[in-house]
XYZ file of C-alpha atoms in Angstrom:
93
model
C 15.858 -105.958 -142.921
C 15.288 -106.705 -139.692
C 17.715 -105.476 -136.439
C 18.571 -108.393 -134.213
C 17.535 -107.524 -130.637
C 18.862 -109.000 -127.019
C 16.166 -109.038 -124.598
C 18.150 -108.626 -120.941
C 14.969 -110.259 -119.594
C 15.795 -113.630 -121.214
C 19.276 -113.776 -119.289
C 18.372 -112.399 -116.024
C 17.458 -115.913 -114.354
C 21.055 -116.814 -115.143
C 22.944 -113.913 -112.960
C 21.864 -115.828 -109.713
C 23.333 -119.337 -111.466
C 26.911 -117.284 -113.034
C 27.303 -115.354 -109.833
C 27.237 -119.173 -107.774
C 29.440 -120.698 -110.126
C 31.967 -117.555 -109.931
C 31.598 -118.012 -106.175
C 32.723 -122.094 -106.290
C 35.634 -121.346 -107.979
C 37.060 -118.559 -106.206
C 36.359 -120.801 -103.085
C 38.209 -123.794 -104.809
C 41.083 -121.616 -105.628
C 41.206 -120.106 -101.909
C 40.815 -123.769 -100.956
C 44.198 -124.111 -102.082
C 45.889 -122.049 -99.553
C 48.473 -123.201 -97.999
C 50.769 -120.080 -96.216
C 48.308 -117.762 -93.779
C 45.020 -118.058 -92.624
C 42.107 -116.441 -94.270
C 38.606 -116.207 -92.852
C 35.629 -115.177 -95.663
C 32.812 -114.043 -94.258
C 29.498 -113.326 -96.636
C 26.042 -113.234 -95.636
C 26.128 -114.778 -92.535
C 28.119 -117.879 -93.870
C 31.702 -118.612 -93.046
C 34.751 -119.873 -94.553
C 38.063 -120.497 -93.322
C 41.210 -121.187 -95.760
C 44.889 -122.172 -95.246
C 46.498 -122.474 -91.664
C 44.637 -121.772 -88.634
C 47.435 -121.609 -86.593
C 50.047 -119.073 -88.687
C 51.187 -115.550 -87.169
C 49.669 -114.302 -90.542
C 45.740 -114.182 -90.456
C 43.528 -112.197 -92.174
C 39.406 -111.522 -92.527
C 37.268 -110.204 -95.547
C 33.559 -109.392 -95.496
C 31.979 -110.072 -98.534
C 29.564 -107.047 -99.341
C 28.347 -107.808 -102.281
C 27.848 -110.955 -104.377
C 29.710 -108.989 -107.345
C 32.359 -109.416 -106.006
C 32.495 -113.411 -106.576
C 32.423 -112.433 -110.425
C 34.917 -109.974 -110.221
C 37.724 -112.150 -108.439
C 36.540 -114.981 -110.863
C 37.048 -112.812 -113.998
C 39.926 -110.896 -112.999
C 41.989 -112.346 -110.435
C 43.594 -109.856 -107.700
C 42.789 -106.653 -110.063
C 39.164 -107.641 -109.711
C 39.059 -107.919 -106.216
C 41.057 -104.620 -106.262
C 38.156 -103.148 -108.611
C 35.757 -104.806 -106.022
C 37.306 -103.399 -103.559
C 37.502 -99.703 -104.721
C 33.398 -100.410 -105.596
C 32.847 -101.059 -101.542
C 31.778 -104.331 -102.236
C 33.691 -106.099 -99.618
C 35.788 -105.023 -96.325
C 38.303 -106.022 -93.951
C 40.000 -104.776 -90.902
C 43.413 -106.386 -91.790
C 44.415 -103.855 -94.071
């Protein structure tokens, strides 16, 4: 009888492809944002969600591209967990 194996080397060209779609949709959900201003900053690119002109504005740093995943998967307890992990920053809090 033979023990059926999972090679991690078959899947590992699909982390950069899971970790972009994770990314779109937490954008399209912060896309949605309609009280505050939020700027997103990751690797040199910027984003900008919600009302540029509110008394309530706020900045995250994206660390580390984990982080997309984790707010995809888990809401606001993964970006606590991603949070906790150092993978992103911000001076607003």
């Amino acid at each position: 009888m033979s023990n059926p194996t999972l090679s991690v080397s078959k899947f590992a060209g699909l982390a950069p492809l899971l970790g972009g779609l994770a990314r779109s949709a937490v954008l399209a959900q912060l896309g949605k944002l309609r009280h505050g201003h939020l700027r997103l900053l990751s690797h040199g690119q910027q984003w900008s969600f919600g009302d540029a002109d509110s008394p309530l504005q706020a900045e995250v740093e994206i660390l580390d591209d984990a982080t997309w995943s984790l707010i995809a998967g888990n809401g606001s307890i993964g970006a606590g967990e991603a949070y906790i992990h150092g993978y992103w920053r911000s001076p607003d809090l």
